[in-house]
Amino acid sequence: MGNIVKVIDTQTINHLINQYNMETTGLPNGTIARKKIKSTQVQIYRSKKIMFQGKDAEQVASQLLGIKIESSQPQKTSTSNKVYNFDKHNTIGSDEAGSGDYFGPLTVCAAYVSKKNAEILKTIGVMDSKSLTDAKIVQLAEQIIEICPHSLIVLDNDNYNKKQLDGWSQVKMKAVLHNQAITNVISRIDENELEQIVIDQFVQASTYERYTASPMPRKDITFFETKGESKSIAIAAASIIARYAFVKHMDKIAKDLNMIIPKGASSKVDLEAAKIAQRYDMHQLDKISKKHFKNREKVLDLINRKRRN
């Protein structure tokens, strides 16, 4: 899904509003006009920025602005051609942790970051949680939760495994939890101040919407971004809180069992999981893990091989 932001002058703004009969009333604070053209949502902000979001974004932007819009290449690491600037708007970001880990819960967080607080978060060092140590995650999260309205949802292993047994894929679980967390945050802020919602993309937008248990609260201003932590400080903040909750739960598991509980789903995880199953039983292992991961089969194989030797 394309996402293009450009700065335009007042004359162009007035021309577009009149030419395309754009909607100008009942809009969120900070938005002065919007219109859906083809499959692309077009929004104009008081900051004189125009945003195009949709699969035809480049074509629609070229049509409205009369200039060629180069195709963005989100997989490249160069920032010279970025066409988004989420941190200039009051934004809710959402992300999750634990989805790729055999042990521990699935945690999802949505966080609201105003333009003012975006600068504060940058000052204290908020960035992509994947580049931070667990100690730094804890330190930053405890500051962020005091600054930003947020909603944290923890799906523990028992409930995760029940949902999975009921036929829920992990993607559906994440979609439902992201949508609920975002809805919770909107209820805790002045919605008129909200300008954007940005979700760290884990599935196509159409699939996300199909999986959510309830309607998306503000579909008109919702964006999906791959590698979102590096593009939006609101996603980075949500990611840190989600990771913080995951780390705390993992620490509790390790303390309760008096064992090392590794993160991820590697062969090292298999070995530690086998130790837990042998010291306790498979039921105890299932209570602290995601049963549908292939690690469980590998644990059973390790135990059987040891019994044969």
Short mmCIF file of C-alpha atoms in Angstrom, two decimals:
data_model
loop_
_atom_site.label_atom_id
_atom_site.label_comp_id
_atom_site.label_asym_id
_atom_site.label_seq_id
_atom_site.Cartn_x
_atom_site.Cartn_y
_atom_site.Cartn_z
CA MET A 1 0.00 0.00 0.00
CA GLY A 2 1.50 3.33 -1.08
CA ASN A 3 1.94 6.21 1.31
CA ILE A 4 3.03 9.58 -0.10
CA VAL A 5 3.30 12.94 1.64
CA LYS A 6 4.03 16.24 -0.11
CA VAL A 7 4.07 19.91 0.93
CA ILE A 8 1.84 22.18 -1.19
CA ASP A 9 1.01 25.89 -1.16
CA THR A 10 -2.28 27.58 -0.26
CA GLN A 11 -3.23 28.18 -3.89
CA THR A 12 -2.85 24.48 -4.70
CA ILE A 13 -4.84 23.52 -1.61
CA ASN A 14 -7.77 25.74 -2.62
CA HIS A 15 -7.62 24.48 -6.20
CA LEU A 16 -7.71 20.82 -5.15
CA ILE A 17 -10.57 21.35 -2.70
CA ASN A 18 -12.70 23.02 -5.39
CA GLN A 19 -11.61 20.87 -8.34
CA TYR A 20 -12.25 17.57 -6.59
CA ASN A 21 -15.13 18.67 -4.35
CA MET A 22 -13.22 17.54 -1.27
CA GLU A 23 -14.91 17.02 2.09
CA THR A 24 -14.14 19.94 4.44
CA THR A 25 -16.51 19.55 7.40
CA GLY A 26 -16.62 17.16 10.34
CA LEU A 27 -12.93 16.32 10.00
CA PRO A 28 -10.37 15.52 12.71
CA ASN A 29 -8.50 18.46 14.17
CA GLY A 30 -5.58 19.37 11.92
CA THR A 31 -7.23 18.02 8.76
CA ILE A 32 -8.79 20.59 6.42
CA ALA A 33 -9.93 18.39 3.52
CA ARG A 34 -10.17 14.79 2.42
CA LYS A 35 -11.42 12.75 -0.50
CA LYS A 36 -11.23 9.15 -1.66
CA ILE A 37 -10.12 9.00 -5.29
CA LYS A 38 -10.08 5.55 -6.88
CA SER A 39 -8.74 3.36 -4.06
CA THR A 40 -6.60 6.12 -2.52
CA GLN A 41 -7.46 8.26 0.49
CA VAL A 42 -6.30 11.87 0.01
CA GLN A 43 -5.99 14.16 3.05
CA ILE A 44 -4.82 17.76 3.34
CA TYR A 45 -3.56 19.08 6.69
CA ARG A 46 -3.29 22.56 8.19
CA SER A 47 0.47 22.11 8.01
CA LYS A 48 0.03 22.34 4.19
CA LYS A 49 0.91 18.70 3.74
CA ILE A 50 -1.09 16.43 1.45
CA MET A 51 -1.10 12.69 2.04
CA PHE A 52 -2.01 9.94 -0.42
CA GLN A 53 -2.59 6.45 0.99
CA GLY A 54 -3.69 3.48 -1.09
CA LYS A 55 -2.61 1.13 -3.85
CA ASP A 56 -3.03 3.89 -6.49
CA ALA A 57 -1.25 6.55 -4.39
CA GLU A 58 1.45 7.32 -6.96
CA GLN A 59 -1.02 7.59 -9.83
CA VAL A 60 -3.45 9.77 -7.88
CA ALA A 61 -0.65 12.01 -6.56
CA SER A 62 0.61 12.51 -10.12
CA GLN A 63 -2.92 13.28 -11.30
CA LEU A 64 -3.66 15.85 -8.59
CA LEU A 65 -0.27 17.53 -8.36
CA GLY A 66 0.72 17.32 -12.01
CA ILE A 67 4.18 15.93 -11.22
CA LYS A 68 5.78 12.53 -11.58
CA ILE A 69 5.91 10.64 -8.29
CA GLU A 70 8.77 8.17 -8.09
CA SER A 71 7.91 4.75 -6.76
CA SER A 72 9.08 4.40 -3.16
CA GLN A 73 11.40 1.50 -2.26
CA PRO A 74 10.70 0.69 1.40
CA GLN A 75 13.14 -2.19 1.42
CA LYS A 76 16.10 0.13 0.88
CA THR A 77 17.90 1.50 3.92
CA SER A 78 18.57 4.92 2.37
CA THR A 79 16.38 7.63 3.89
CA SER A 80 16.95 10.21 1.15
CA ASN A 81 13.71 9.42 -0.72
CA LYS A 82 11.34 8.78 2.18
CA VAL A 83 7.89 10.18 1.46
CA TYR A 84 6.37 9.86 4.91
CA ASN A 85 6.76 11.93 8.06
CA PHE A 86 4.46 10.42 10.64
CA ASP A 87 6.15 12.18 13.56
CA LYS A 88 4.83 15.56 12.41
CA HIS A 89 1.30 14.45 13.28
CA ASN A 90 -0.55 13.35 16.42
CA THR A 91 -0.35 9.60 15.95
CA ILE A 92 -1.39 6.29 17.48
CA GLY A 93 1.12 3.55 16.72
CA SER A 94 0.71 -0.15 17.45
CA ASP A 95 3.07 -3.12 17.55
CA GLU A 96 3.46 -6.52 19.19
CA ALA A 97 6.09 -8.71 20.82
CA GLY A 98 6.43 -12.42 21.40
CA SER A 99 4.93 -13.57 18.11
CA GLY A 100 8.12 -15.33 17.05
CA ASP A 101 8.98 -16.72 20.49
CA TYR A 102 8.09 -20.26 21.54
CA PHE A 103 8.06 -19.29 25.21
CA GLY A 104 5.99 -16.51 26.69
CA PRO A 105 2.85 -14.56 25.81
CA LEU A 106 1.83 -12.47 22.84
CA THR A 107 1.82 -8.81 23.87
CA VAL A 108 0.28 -5.98 21.85
CA CYS A 109 0.46 -2.26 22.58
CA ALA A 110 -0.98 0.87 21.02
CA ALA A 111 0.43 4.24 22.10
CA TYR A 112 -0.63 7.81 21.34
CA VAL A 113 2.24 10.19 20.63
CA SER A 114 1.44 13.85 20.09
CA LYS A 115 3.75 16.06 18.03
CA LYS A 116 5.06 17.58 21.27
CA ASN A 117 5.68 14.22 22.91
CA ALA A 118 7.38 12.90 19.77
CA GLU A 119 10.21 15.34 20.42
CA ILE A 120 10.41 14.29 24.08
CA LEU A 121 10.60 10.61 23.15
CA LYS A 122 13.38 11.29 20.67
CA THR A 123 15.27 13.14 23.38
CA ILE A 124 15.15 10.20 25.81
CA GLY A 125 16.33 7.81 23.11
CA VAL A 126 13.23 6.01 21.88
CA MET A 127 14.04 3.95 18.79
CA ASP A 128 13.40 0.57 17.20
CA SER A 129 13.15 -1.89 20.11
CA LYS A 130 14.96 -4.59 18.14
CA SER A 131 18.17 -2.58 18.47
CA LEU A 132 17.81 -2.16 22.25
CA THR A 133 18.93 -4.42 25.10
CA ASP A 134 16.34 -5.75 27.54
CA ALA A 135 17.72 -3.43 30.23
CA LYS A 136 17.29 -0.40 27.96
CA ILE A 137 13.80 -1.57 26.99
CA VAL A 138 12.77 -1.60 30.65
CA GLN A 139 14.32 1.81 31.30
CA LEU A 140 12.61 3.46 28.32
CA ALA A 141 9.25 1.73 28.77
CA GLU A 142 8.91 2.95 32.33
CA GLN A 143 9.35 6.51 31.05
CA ILE A 144 7.08 6.13 28.01
CA ILE A 145 4.14 4.81 30.04
CA GLU A 146 4.26 8.01 32.12
CA ILE A 147 4.27 10.21 29.01
CA CYS A 148 1.98 8.54 26.47
CA PRO A 149 -1.63 7.34 26.72
CA HIS A 150 -1.47 3.67 25.76
CA SER A 151 -3.18 0.30 25.92
CA LEU A 152 -1.27 -2.91 26.58
CA ILE A 153 -2.93 -6.29 26.02
CA VAL A 154 -1.25 -9.52 27.09
CA LEU A 155 -2.50 -12.81 25.65
CA ASP A 156 -1.05 -15.40 28.02
CA ASN A 157 -0.10 -18.86 26.86
CA ASP A 158 -3.23 -20.59 28.16
CA ASN A 159 -5.53 -18.25 26.25
CA TYR A 160 -3.24 -18.15 23.23
CA ASN A 161 -3.34 -21.94 22.98
CA LYS A 162 -7.12 -22.00 23.44
CA LYS A 163 -7.58 -19.50 20.60
CA GLN A 164 -5.25 -21.51 18.40
CA LEU A 165 -7.18 -24.70 19.22
CA ASP A 166 -10.40 -22.88 18.25
CA GLY A 167 -8.95 -22.27 14.80
CA TRP A 168 -7.51 -18.79 15.23
CA SER A 169 -4.29 -18.18 13.34
CA GLN A 170 -1.67 -16.01 14.99
CA VAL A 171 -2.40 -13.34 12.36
CA LYS A 172 -6.04 -13.23 13.46
CA MET A 173 -5.02 -12.97 17.11
CA LYS A 174 -2.74 -10.04 16.32
CA ALA A 175 -5.37 -8.28 14.21
CA VAL A 176 -7.99 -8.55 16.97
CA LEU A 177 -5.56 -7.38 19.67
CA HIS A 178 -4.17 -4.48 17.63
CA ASN A 179 -7.69 -3.29 16.82
CA GLN A 180 -8.77 -3.54 20.46
CA ALA A 181 -5.68 -1.74 21.75
CA ILE A 182 -6.16 1.09 19.25
CA THR A 183 -9.84 1.37 20.19
CA ASN A 184 -8.88 1.54 23.86
CA VAL A 185 -6.41 4.37 23.27
CA ILE A 186 -8.89 6.40 21.23
CA SER A 187 -11.30 6.22 24.18
CA ARG A 188 -8.61 7.75 26.42
CA ILE A 189 -7.69 10.78 24.30
CA ASP A 190 -9.41 13.69 22.57
CA GLU A 191 -10.23 12.05 19.24
CA ASN A 192 -10.40 15.45 17.56
CA GLU A 193 -6.66 15.79 18.13
CA LEU A 194 -5.85 12.44 16.48
CA GLU A 195 -4.46 12.76 12.96
CA GLN A 196 -3.09 9.30 12.12
CA ILE A 197 -3.04 5.67 13.19
CA VAL A 198 -0.02 3.65 12.07
CA ILE A 199 0.17 -0.12 12.46
CA ASP A 200 3.39 -2.06 12.12
CA GLN A 201 2.30 -4.16 9.16
CA PHE A 202 2.18 -7.92 9.66
CA VAL A 203 -0.49 -8.68 7.03
CA GLN A 204 -2.21 -6.98 4.10
CA ALA A 205 -4.68 -4.28 5.15
CA SER A 206 -7.65 -6.13 3.60
CA THR A 207 -6.83 -9.28 5.58
CA TYR A 208 -6.34 -7.28 8.78
CA GLU A 209 -9.78 -5.71 8.40
CA ARG A 210 -11.38 -9.09 7.67
CA TYR A 211 -9.88 -10.60 10.84
CA THR A 212 -10.72 -7.85 13.32
CA ALA A 213 -13.57 -8.83 15.62
CA SER A 214 -14.99 -5.30 15.54
CA PRO A 215 -14.87 -2.45 12.99
CA MET A 216 -11.63 -0.49 12.64
CA PRO A 217 -12.22 2.66 14.74
CA ARG A 218 -10.72 5.20 12.29
CA LYS A 219 -10.12 3.40 9.03
CA ASP A 220 -9.98 6.73 7.18
CA ILE A 221 -6.71 7.72 8.88
CA THR A 222 -5.18 4.26 9.39
CA PHE A 223 -1.90 3.33 7.70
CA PHE A 224 0.08 0.10 7.56
CA GLU A 225 3.88 0.31 7.44
CA THR A 226 6.49 -2.43 7.18
CA LYS A 227 9.44 -1.91 9.53
CA GLY A 228 7.25 0.69 11.18
CA GLU A 229 9.44 1.19 14.27
CA SER A 230 11.98 3.00 12.10
CA LYS A 231 9.34 5.14 10.39
CA SER A 232 7.11 6.22 13.28
CA ILE A 233 8.09 7.04 16.84
CA ALA A 234 4.54 6.11 17.90
CA ILE A 235 5.15 2.56 16.66
CA ALA A 236 8.59 2.58 18.29
CA ALA A 237 7.02 3.60 21.62
CA ALA A 238 4.33 0.93 21.34
CA SER A 239 6.96 -1.64 20.40
CA ILE A 240 9.03 -0.83 23.46
CA ILE A 241 6.05 -1.15 25.82
CA ALA A 242 4.99 -4.44 24.20
CA ARG A 243 8.55 -5.75 24.43
CA TYR A 244 8.80 -4.56 28.05
CA ALA A 245 5.71 -6.58 28.99
CA PHE A 246 7.07 -9.62 27.16
CA VAL A 247 10.46 -9.36 28.90
CA LYS A 248 8.78 -9.06 32.31
CA HIS A 249 6.68 -12.17 31.68
CA MET A 250 9.73 -14.10 30.51
CA ASP A 251 11.61 -13.05 33.64
CA LYS A 252 8.73 -14.33 35.78
CA ILE A 253 8.72 -17.70 34.00
CA ALA A 254 12.47 -18.03 34.53
CA LYS A 255 12.13 -17.12 38.21
CA ASP A 256 9.21 -19.51 38.82
CA LEU A 257 11.08 -22.43 37.25
CA ASN A 258 14.53 -21.36 38.40
CA MET A 259 15.74 -22.01 34.86
CA ILE A 260 17.10 -20.09 31.90
CA ILE A 261 14.26 -19.34 29.46
CA PRO A 262 15.69 -18.29 26.08
CA LYS A 263 13.83 -16.09 23.62
CA GLY A 264 13.13 -16.97 20.01
CA ALA A 265 12.56 -20.41 18.53
CA SER A 266 16.06 -21.75 17.90
CA SER A 267 17.63 -25.14 18.66
CA LYS A 268 18.80 -23.66 21.96
CA VAL A 269 15.14 -23.13 22.83
CA ASP A 270 14.44 -26.78 21.99
CA LEU A 271 17.09 -27.96 24.44
CA GLU A 272 15.85 -25.80 27.32
CA ALA A 273 12.25 -26.76 26.61
CA ALA A 274 13.20 -30.45 26.73
CA LYS A 275 14.80 -29.87 30.14
CA ILE A 276 11.56 -28.34 31.41
CA ALA A 277 9.49 -31.22 30.04
CA GLN A 278 11.81 -33.75 31.69
CA ARG A 279 11.98 -31.93 35.02
CA TYR A 280 8.21 -31.35 35.13
CA ASP A 281 6.05 -32.65 32.28
CA MET A 282 4.65 -31.59 28.89
CA HIS A 283 1.62 -30.03 30.55
CA GLN A 284 3.87 -27.62 32.43
CA LEU A 285 5.76 -26.83 29.23
CA ASP A 286 2.53 -26.14 27.36
CA LYS A 287 1.43 -23.67 30.06
CA ILE A 288 4.37 -21.38 29.27
CA SER A 289 4.70 -21.89 25.51
CA LYS A 290 2.88 -21.66 22.19
CA LYS A 291 1.87 -25.25 21.50
CA HIS A 292 1.57 -25.02 17.72
CA PHE A 293 5.23 -24.03 17.25
CA LYS A 294 7.39 -26.76 15.70
CA ASN A 295 9.60 -26.55 18.80
CA ARG A 296 7.11 -28.77 20.62
CA GLU A 297 7.58 -31.60 18.12
CA LYS A 298 11.35 -31.22 18.40
CA VAL A 299 11.13 -31.40 22.19
CA LEU A 300 9.20 -34.68 21.98
CA ASP A 301 11.76 -36.01 19.51
CA LEU A 302 14.64 -35.05 21.82
CA ILE A 303 12.97 -36.78 24.77
CA ASN A 304 12.25 -39.94 22.77
CA ARG A 305 15.80 -40.12 21.46
CA LYS A 306 17.18 -39.75 24.98
CA ARG A 307 14.93 -42.57 26.20
CA ARG A 308 16.18 -44.88 23.44
CA ASN A 309 19.85 -44.20 24.29
#
